[in-house]
Amino acid sequence: IIMSLATSSESTSTMATKLETKPNIPASPPPALEEKAVEPSPKSESALKSFISGGVGGACCVLVGHPLDLVKVRMQTASAGAATSSNSVFGMLSNTLRKEGVRGLYRGVSAPLTAVSPMFAVSFWSYDIGQRMVKAYGQRGLTEEEKSLQSYSLSMKEMCMAGAISAIPTTGITAPTERIKCLLQVQGDLVEKGGKAKYSGMTDCAKQVLKEGGIQSLYKGTVATLARDIPGTVAYFGTYELIKRELTKLQPNNKKGDLSVGAVLTAGGVAGMASCMVGISADVIK
């Protein structure tokens, strides 16, 4: 009996010891803590990359499109009664090429070529910044932890808003550049008809404009430029992103950034047409 009581006492003591030591066993971390850092949030694209690629793309844009821009400005500034076959797009191109050569097609190119790299660079950089601003507004009220755990895709409306934001800082470069470009292009038309050149080049034109009317004269047409560029960039970036999304769906590898060069060029070309259709009226006034 004594031995049984002792054994029972030892068993009770052992169980008590186990019960006392059991809470000291380290508990496994909750599953939620283990899953917190499984997938880091995707980093946004570099604004510097947008700046550089926009500058290079802008230079290519001027070299390819300036002859047609020259024709556009001359058609916009021609008198209403001067509409003949020679004043059509191809008529003006052939006449300019015949009378002035290839150099004539690129009259006034120095101004946009000088400013186009910073202009397009600022445009795409500010578009990138605009996307971040719109995204920050869309994620207002969320903690940093919540922002890191969920991905945020901009809607088409938000991308169009980012495009509108990009037009504002870009106009600071566009307005004086196009003022000088248009003066040189119109002057070339007058010289072709027997008139006398007032400006010897881009630098001389800028100096004379500043001397005659100051900085206000150089920025003449800024409001018209904004009236053209804000809806124009909304149409451009909105169409560009929409076409890219639709083309991505048609490609086998449906991931962002996997579009072919041809698909990106197609998206850019259609976006450019949309931008011109929206902004041409304000451009004529400018």
mmCIF file of C-alpha atoms in Angstrom:
data_model
loop_
_atom_site.group_PDB
_atom_site.id
_atom_site.type_symbol
_atom_site.label_atom_id
_atom_site.label_comp_id
_atom_site.label_asym_id
_atom_site.label_seq_id
_atom_site.Cartn_x
_atom_site.Cartn_y
_atom_site.Cartn_z
ATOM 1 C CA ILE A 1 0.000 0.000 0.000
ATOM 2 C CA ILE A 2 2.817 2.361 0.923
ATOM 3 C CA MET A 3 4.655 1.523 -2.327
ATOM 4 C CA SER A 4 1.436 2.074 -4.306
ATOM 5 C CA LEU A 5 0.911 5.397 -2.589
ATOM 6 C CA ALA A 6 4.539 6.342 -3.295
ATOM 7 C CA THR A 7 4.215 5.309 -6.929
ATOM 8 C CA SER A 8 0.959 7.205 -7.193
ATOM 9 C CA SER A 9 2.587 10.210 -5.579
ATOM 10 C CA GLU A 10 5.522 10.020 -8.016
ATOM 11 C CA SER A 11 3.113 9.762 -10.991
ATOM 12 C CA THR A 12 1.135 12.732 -9.696
ATOM 13 C CA SER A 13 4.367 14.674 -9.207
ATOM 14 C CA THR A 14 5.568 13.728 -12.682
ATOM 15 C CA MET A 15 2.257 14.826 -14.250
ATOM 16 C CA ALA A 16 2.369 18.081 -12.341
ATOM 17 C CA THR A 17 5.904 18.638 -13.527
ATOM 18 C CA LYS A 18 4.840 17.988 -17.124
ATOM 19 C CA LEU A 19 1.890 20.317 -16.764
ATOM 20 C CA GLU A 20 4.169 22.995 -15.319
ATOM 21 C CA THR A 21 6.776 22.651 -18.059
ATOM 22 C CA LYS A 22 4.305 22.339 -20.938
ATOM 23 C CA PRO A 23 3.581 26.101 -21.253
ATOM 24 C CA ASN A 24 7.318 26.736 -21.592
ATOM 25 C CA ILE A 25 7.406 24.895 -24.940
ATOM 26 C CA PRO A 26 7.837 27.593 -27.590
ATOM 27 C CA ALA A 27 4.707 27.982 -29.664
ATOM 28 C CA SER A 28 4.984 27.873 -33.440
ATOM 29 C CA PRO A 29 4.493 31.253 -35.082
ATOM 30 C CA PRO A 30 1.048 31.877 -36.509
ATOM 31 C CA PRO A 31 0.666 31.224 -40.220
ATOM 32 C CA ALA A 32 -0.184 34.856 -40.900
ATOM 33 C CA LEU A 33 3.245 36.000 -39.705
ATOM 34 C CA GLU A 34 4.984 33.500 -41.964
ATOM 35 C CA GLU A 35 3.096 34.668 -45.048
ATOM 36 C CA LYS A 36 3.695 38.395 -44.625
ATOM 37 C CA ALA A 37 6.773 38.712 -46.811
ATOM 38 C CA VAL A 38 6.085 35.992 -49.356
ATOM 39 C CA GLU A 39 5.718 38.308 -52.340
ATOM 40 C CA PRO A 40 7.267 41.766 -52.269
ATOM 41 C CA SER A 41 5.278 44.519 -53.936
ATOM 42 C CA PRO A 42 6.386 45.264 -57.498
ATOM 43 C CA LYS A 43 8.595 48.302 -57.861
ATOM 44 C CA SER A 44 7.430 51.134 -60.079
ATOM 45 C CA GLU A 45 9.392 51.885 -63.223
ATOM 46 C CA SER A 46 12.280 54.264 -62.937
ATOM 47 C CA ALA A 47 11.465 57.901 -63.714
ATOM 48 C CA LEU A 48 15.023 58.274 -65.034
ATOM 49 C CA LYS A 49 14.399 55.476 -67.552
ATOM 50 C CA SER A 50 11.241 57.268 -68.705
ATOM 51 C CA PHE A 51 13.248 60.510 -68.994
ATOM 52 C CA ILE A 52 15.988 58.989 -71.159
ATOM 53 C CA SER A 53 13.740 56.865 -73.378
ATOM 54 C CA GLY A 54 11.408 59.822 -73.913
ATOM 55 C CA GLY A 55 14.321 62.003 -75.038
ATOM 56 C CA VAL A 56 15.619 59.458 -77.550
ATOM 57 C CA GLY A 57 12.109 58.786 -78.841
ATOM 58 C CA GLY A 58 11.474 62.512 -79.242
ATOM 59 C CA ALA A 59 14.577 62.987 -81.409
ATOM 60 C CA CYS A 60 13.435 60.136 -83.676
ATOM 61 C CA CYS A 61 9.967 61.697 -83.828
ATOM 62 C CA VAL A 62 11.339 65.036 -85.098
ATOM 63 C CA LEU A 63 13.629 63.480 -87.691
ATOM 64 C CA VAL A 64 10.790 61.412 -89.129
ATOM 65 C CA GLY A 65 7.899 63.855 -88.843
ATOM 66 C CA HIS A 66 9.395 67.334 -89.403
ATOM 67 C CA PRO A 67 8.796 67.487 -93.201
ATOM 68 C CA LEU A 68 5.085 66.829 -92.619
ATOM 69 C CA ASP A 69 5.053 69.321 -89.752
ATOM 70 C CA LEU A 70 6.515 71.924 -92.116
ATOM 71 C CA VAL A 71 3.687 71.278 -94.576
ATOM 72 C CA LYS A 72 1.123 71.425 -91.764
ATOM 73 C CA VAL A 73 2.288 74.849 -90.551
ATOM 74 C CA ARG A 74 2.358 76.272 -94.079
ATOM 75 C CA MET A 75 -1.128 74.945 -94.797
ATOM 76 C CA GLN A 76 -2.398 76.406 -91.509
ATOM 77 C CA THR A 77 -0.923 79.842 -92.244
ATOM 78 C CA ALA A 78 -1.889 79.972 -95.932
ATOM 79 C CA SER A 79 -4.653 82.380 -96.970
ATOM 80 C CA ALA A 80 -8.098 80.937 -97.534
ATOM 81 C CA GLY A 81 -8.099 81.698 -101.273
ATOM 82 C CA ALA A 82 -4.752 80.016 -101.907
ATOM 83 C CA ALA A 83 -6.078 76.442 -101.853
ATOM 84 C CA THR A 84 -4.733 74.838 -105.027
ATOM 85 C CA SER A 85 -3.341 71.449 -105.933
ATOM 86 C CA SER A 86 0.147 72.704 -105.071
ATOM 87 C CA ASN A 87 -1.061 73.485 -101.556
ATOM 88 C CA SER A 88 -2.044 69.904 -100.844
ATOM 89 C CA VAL A 89 0.196 67.770 -98.629
ATOM 90 C CA PHE A 90 1.949 65.997 -101.481
ATOM 91 C CA GLY A 91 1.942 69.116 -103.649
ATOM 92 C CA MET A 92 3.746 71.133 -100.981
ATOM 93 C CA LEU A 93 6.204 68.317 -100.332
ATOM 94 C CA SER A 94 7.104 68.005 -104.025
ATOM 95 C CA ASN A 95 7.348 71.785 -104.526
ATOM 96 C CA THR A 96 9.566 72.254 -101.477
ATOM 97 C CA LEU A 97 11.764 69.338 -102.461
ATOM 98 C CA ARG A 98 12.089 70.649 -106.025
ATOM 99 C CA LYS A 99 12.844 74.273 -105.094
ATOM 100 C CA GLU A 100 14.757 73.899 -101.807
ATOM 101 C CA GLY A 101 15.920 70.310 -101.788
ATOM 102 C CA VAL A 102 15.984 68.042 -98.739
ATOM 103 C CA ARG A 103 17.305 70.912 -96.639
ATOM 104 C CA GLY A 104 14.109 72.835 -97.335
ATOM 105 C CA LEU A 105 12.007 70.004 -95.911
ATOM 106 C CA TYR A 106 13.871 70.396 -92.627
ATOM 107 C CA ARG A 107 13.610 74.193 -92.422
ATOM 108 C CA GLY A 108 13.197 75.226 -88.785
ATOM 109 C CA VAL A 109 14.231 71.780 -87.494
ATOM 110 C CA SER A 110 16.978 73.188 -85.259
ATOM 111 C CA ALA A 111 14.519 74.583 -82.699
ATOM 112 C CA PRO A 112 12.472 71.405 -82.108
ATOM 113 C CA LEU A 113 15.532 69.161 -82.393
ATOM 114 C CA THR A 114 17.305 71.204 -79.725
ATOM 115 C CA ALA A 115 14.327 71.130 -77.382
ATOM 116 C CA VAL A 116 12.695 67.839 -78.329
ATOM 117 C CA SER A 117 14.873 65.627 -76.149
ATOM 118 C CA PRO A 118 14.175 67.594 -72.952
ATOM 119 C CA MET A 119 10.572 68.144 -74.085
ATOM 120 C CA PHE A 120 9.735 64.472 -74.636
ATOM 121 C CA ALA A 121 11.893 63.487 -71.686
ATOM 122 C CA VAL A 122 9.915 65.819 -69.421
ATOM 123 C CA SER A 123 6.672 64.569 -70.983
ATOM 124 C CA PHE A 124 7.325 60.890 -70.213
ATOM 125 C CA TRP A 125 8.969 61.689 -66.883
ATOM 126 C CA SER A 126 5.972 63.791 -65.798
ATOM 127 C CA TYR A 127 3.638 61.036 -67.059
ATOM 128 C CA ASP A 128 5.473 58.616 -64.781
ATOM 129 C CA ILE A 129 5.190 61.091 -61.906
ATOM 130 C CA GLY A 130 1.521 61.645 -62.760
ATOM 131 C CA GLN A 131 0.888 57.899 -62.507
ATOM 132 C CA ARG A 132 2.479 57.858 -59.060
ATOM 133 C CA MET A 133 0.383 60.833 -57.950
ATOM 134 C CA VAL A 134 -2.824 59.207 -59.166
ATOM 135 C CA LYS A 135 -1.829 55.921 -57.541
ATOM 136 C CA ALA A 136 -1.080 57.669 -54.244
ATOM 137 C CA TYR A 137 -4.494 59.317 -54.375
ATOM 138 C CA GLY A 138 -6.160 55.970 -55.090
ATOM 139 C CA GLN A 139 -4.395 54.364 -52.109
ATOM 140 C CA ARG A 140 -5.190 57.171 -49.669
ATOM 141 C CA GLY A 141 -6.226 55.907 -46.241
ATOM 142 C CA LEU A 142 -4.200 52.675 -46.511
ATOM 143 C CA THR A 143 -1.278 51.897 -44.219
ATOM 144 C CA GLU A 144 2.190 51.220 -45.642
ATOM 145 C CA GLU A 145 1.753 47.520 -44.810
ATOM 146 C CA GLU A 146 -1.535 47.357 -46.710
ATOM 147 C CA LYS A 147 0.006 49.148 -49.687
ATOM 148 C CA SER A 148 2.893 46.649 -49.801
ATOM 149 C CA LEU A 149 0.612 43.607 -49.621
ATOM 150 C CA GLN A 150 -1.729 44.551 -52.445
ATOM 151 C CA SER A 151 -1.009 45.384 -56.065
ATOM 152 C CA TYR A 152 -2.644 48.476 -57.556
ATOM 153 C CA SER A 153 -3.406 48.706 -61.269
ATOM 154 C CA LEU A 154 -4.328 52.075 -62.716
ATOM 155 C CA SER A 155 -7.650 52.274 -64.526
ATOM 156 C CA MET A 156 -7.918 53.891 -67.968
ATOM 157 C CA LYS A 157 -9.465 56.970 -66.365
ATOM 158 C CA GLU A 158 -6.498 57.290 -63.994
ATOM 159 C CA MET A 159 -3.993 56.866 -66.843
ATOM 160 C CA CYS A 160 -5.750 59.621 -68.790
ATOM 161 C CA MET A 161 -5.518 61.828 -65.698
ATOM 162 C CA ALA A 162 -1.763 61.125 -65.482
ATOM 163 C CA GLY A 163 -1.495 62.109 -69.160
ATOM 164 C CA ALA A 164 -3.220 65.424 -68.470
ATOM 165 C CA ILE A 165 -0.780 66.111 -65.620
ATOM 166 C CA SER A 166 2.180 65.460 -67.932
ATOM 167 C CA ALA A 167 1.133 68.244 -70.337
ATOM 168 C CA ILE A 168 1.521 71.012 -67.779
ATOM 169 C CA PRO A 169 5.315 70.951 -67.151
ATOM 170 C CA THR A 170 5.989 69.985 -70.778
ATOM 171 C CA THR A 171 4.334 73.172 -72.039
ATOM 172 C CA GLY A 172 7.083 75.212 -70.390
ATOM 173 C CA ILE A 173 9.460 73.837 -73.027
ATOM 174 C CA THR A 174 6.995 73.330 -75.883
ATOM 175 C CA ALA A 175 5.561 76.870 -76.079
ATOM 176 C CA PRO A 176 8.764 78.871 -76.800
ATOM 177 C CA THR A 177 10.180 76.092 -78.988
ATOM 178 C CA GLU A 178 7.142 75.973 -81.252
ATOM 179 C CA ARG A 179 6.961 79.773 -81.332
ATOM 180 C CA ILE A 180 10.436 79.912 -82.900
ATOM 181 C CA LYS A 181 9.811 76.875 -85.135
ATOM 182 C CA CYS A 182 6.615 78.316 -86.595
ATOM 183 C CA LEU A 183 8.205 81.720 -87.229
ATOM 184 C CA LEU A 184 11.047 80.084 -89.153
ATOM 185 C CA GLN A 185 8.680 77.823 -91.105
ATOM 186 C CA VAL A 186 6.382 80.681 -92.114
ATOM 187 C CA GLN A 187 9.399 82.786 -93.022
ATOM 188 C CA GLY A 188 10.563 80.031 -95.353
ATOM 189 C CA ASP A 189 7.221 80.163 -97.131
ATOM 190 C CA LEU A 190 7.563 83.937 -97.582
ATOM 191 C CA VAL A 191 11.127 83.617 -98.902
ATOM 192 C CA GLU A 192 9.937 81.000 -101.382
ATOM 193 C CA LYS A 193 7.418 83.543 -102.719
ATOM 194 C CA GLY A 194 10.084 86.254 -103.108
ATOM 195 C CA GLY A 195 10.009 87.839 -99.665
ATOM 196 C CA LYS A 196 13.009 88.739 -97.497
ATOM 197 C CA ALA A 197 14.149 86.604 -94.569
ATOM 198 C CA LYS A 198 13.892 88.332 -91.217
ATOM 199 C CA TYR A 199 15.687 85.682 -89.163
ATOM 200 C CA SER A 200 18.979 84.023 -90.014
ATOM 201 C CA GLY A 201 18.365 81.018 -87.793
ATOM 202 C CA MET A 202 17.023 79.708 -84.502
ATOM 203 C CA THR A 203 19.317 81.755 -82.247
ATOM 204 C CA ASP A 204 18.768 84.972 -84.188
ATOM 205 C CA CYS A 205 15.005 84.413 -84.124
ATOM 206 C CA ALA A 206 15.000 83.894 -80.365
ATOM 207 C CA LYS A 207 17.106 87.026 -79.810
ATOM 208 C CA GLN A 208 14.851 89.205 -81.965
ATOM 209 C CA VAL A 209 11.663 87.893 -80.382
ATOM 210 C CA LEU A 210 13.046 88.584 -76.897
ATOM 211 C CA LYS A 211 14.261 92.040 -77.967
ATOM 212 C CA GLU A 212 10.921 93.013 -79.499
ATOM 213 C CA GLY A 213 8.529 91.676 -76.871
ATOM 214 C CA GLY A 214 10.500 90.153 -74.031
ATOM 215 C CA ILE A 215 9.787 86.779 -72.438
ATOM 216 C CA GLN A 216 6.040 87.287 -72.961
ATOM 217 C CA SER A 217 6.535 87.329 -76.708
ATOM 218 C CA LEU A 218 8.586 84.150 -76.541
ATOM 219 C CA TYR A 219 5.769 82.430 -74.649
ATOM 220 C CA LYS A 220 3.039 83.835 -76.872
ATOM 221 C CA GLY A 221 0.472 81.117 -77.546
ATOM 222 C CA THR A 222 1.025 79.249 -74.280
ATOM 223 C CA VAL A 223 -2.688 79.105 -73.472
ATOM 224 C CA ALA A 224 -3.402 77.724 -76.943
ATOM 225 C CA THR A 225 -0.587 75.217 -76.458
ATOM 226 C CA LEU A 226 -2.141 74.031 -73.179
ATOM 227 C CA ALA A 227 -5.559 73.869 -74.865
ATOM 228 C CA ARG A 228 -4.012 71.575 -77.456
ATOM 229 C CA ASP A 229 -1.674 69.516 -75.294
ATOM 230 C CA ILE A 230 -3.850 68.690 -72.270
ATOM 231 C CA PRO A 231 -6.617 66.939 -74.260
ATOM 232 C CA GLY A 232 -3.983 65.764 -76.730
ATOM 233 C CA THR A 233 -1.914 63.972 -74.099
ATOM 234 C CA VAL A 234 -5.063 62.535 -72.521
ATOM 235 C CA ALA A 235 -5.951 61.059 -75.920
ATOM 236 C CA TYR A 236 -2.353 59.962 -76.576
ATOM 237 C CA PHE A 237 -1.539 58.160 -73.340
ATOM 238 C CA GLY A 238 -5.081 56.830 -72.919
ATOM 239 C CA THR A 239 -5.112 55.333 -76.430
ATOM 240 C CA TYR A 240 -1.532 54.114 -76.089
ATOM 241 C CA GLU A 241 -2.245 52.179 -72.892
ATOM 242 C CA LEU A 242 -5.573 50.857 -74.223
ATOM 243 C CA ILE A 243 -4.053 49.536 -77.468
ATOM 244 C CA LYS A 244 -1.167 47.957 -75.550
ATOM 245 C CA ARG A 245 -3.591 46.166 -73.235
ATOM 246 C CA GLU A 246 -5.656 44.858 -76.146
ATOM 247 C CA LEU A 247 -2.571 43.725 -78.071
ATOM 248 C CA THR A 248 -1.251 41.992 -74.957
ATOM 249 C CA LYS A 249 -4.410 39.892 -74.812
ATOM 250 C CA LEU A 250 -3.811 38.752 -78.403
ATOM 251 C CA GLN A 251 -0.275 37.546 -77.703
ATOM 252 C CA PRO A 252 0.437 34.074 -76.299
ATOM 253 C CA ASN A 253 2.572 35.310 -73.420
ATOM 254 C CA ASN A 254 0.076 37.577 -71.679
ATOM 255 C CA LYS A 255 2.436 39.438 -69.346
ATOM 256 C CA LYS A 256 3.257 43.115 -69.002
ATOM 257 C CA GLY A 257 6.336 44.132 -70.954
ATOM 258 C CA ASP A 258 6.220 41.221 -73.398
ATOM 259 C CA LEU A 259 4.847 43.187 -76.353
ATOM 260 C CA SER A 260 6.818 43.017 -79.580
ATOM 261 C CA VAL A 261 8.417 46.111 -81.129
ATOM 262 C CA GLY A 262 5.807 46.074 -83.895
ATOM 263 C CA ALA A 263 2.996 46.033 -81.349
ATOM 264 C CA VAL A 264 4.480 48.967 -79.434
ATOM 265 C CA LEU A 265 4.934 50.927 -82.692
ATOM 266 C CA THR A 266 1.330 50.192 -83.634
ATOM 267 C CA ALA A 267 0.114 51.415 -80.244
ATOM 268 C CA GLY A 268 2.216 54.582 -80.557
ATOM 269 C CA GLY A 269 1.030 55.263 -84.114
ATOM 270 C CA VAL A 270 -2.659 54.903 -83.282
ATOM 271 C CA ALA A 271 -2.150 57.027 -80.154
ATOM 272 C CA GLY A 272 -0.505 59.741 -82.246
ATOM 273 C CA MET A 273 -3.475 59.844 -84.623
ATOM 274 C CA ALA A 274 -5.886 60.095 -81.687
ATOM 275 C CA SER A 275 -3.863 62.958 -80.226
ATOM 276 C CA CYS A 276 -3.860 64.877 -83.537
ATOM 277 C CA MET A 277 -7.601 64.410 -84.024
ATOM 278 C CA VAL A 278 -8.274 65.858 -80.581
ATOM 279 C CA GLY A 279 -5.749 68.706 -80.657
ATOM 280 C CA ILE A 280 -5.716 69.908 -84.283
ATOM 281 C CA SER A 281 -8.252 72.724 -83.778
ATOM 282 C CA ALA A 282 -6.270 74.302 -80.941
ATOM 283 C CA ASP A 283 -3.087 73.742 -82.953
ATOM 284 C CA VAL A 284 -4.434 75.798 -85.885
ATOM 285 C CA ILE A 285 -5.218 78.673 -83.491
ATOM 286 C CA LYS A 286 -1.757 78.392 -81.910
#
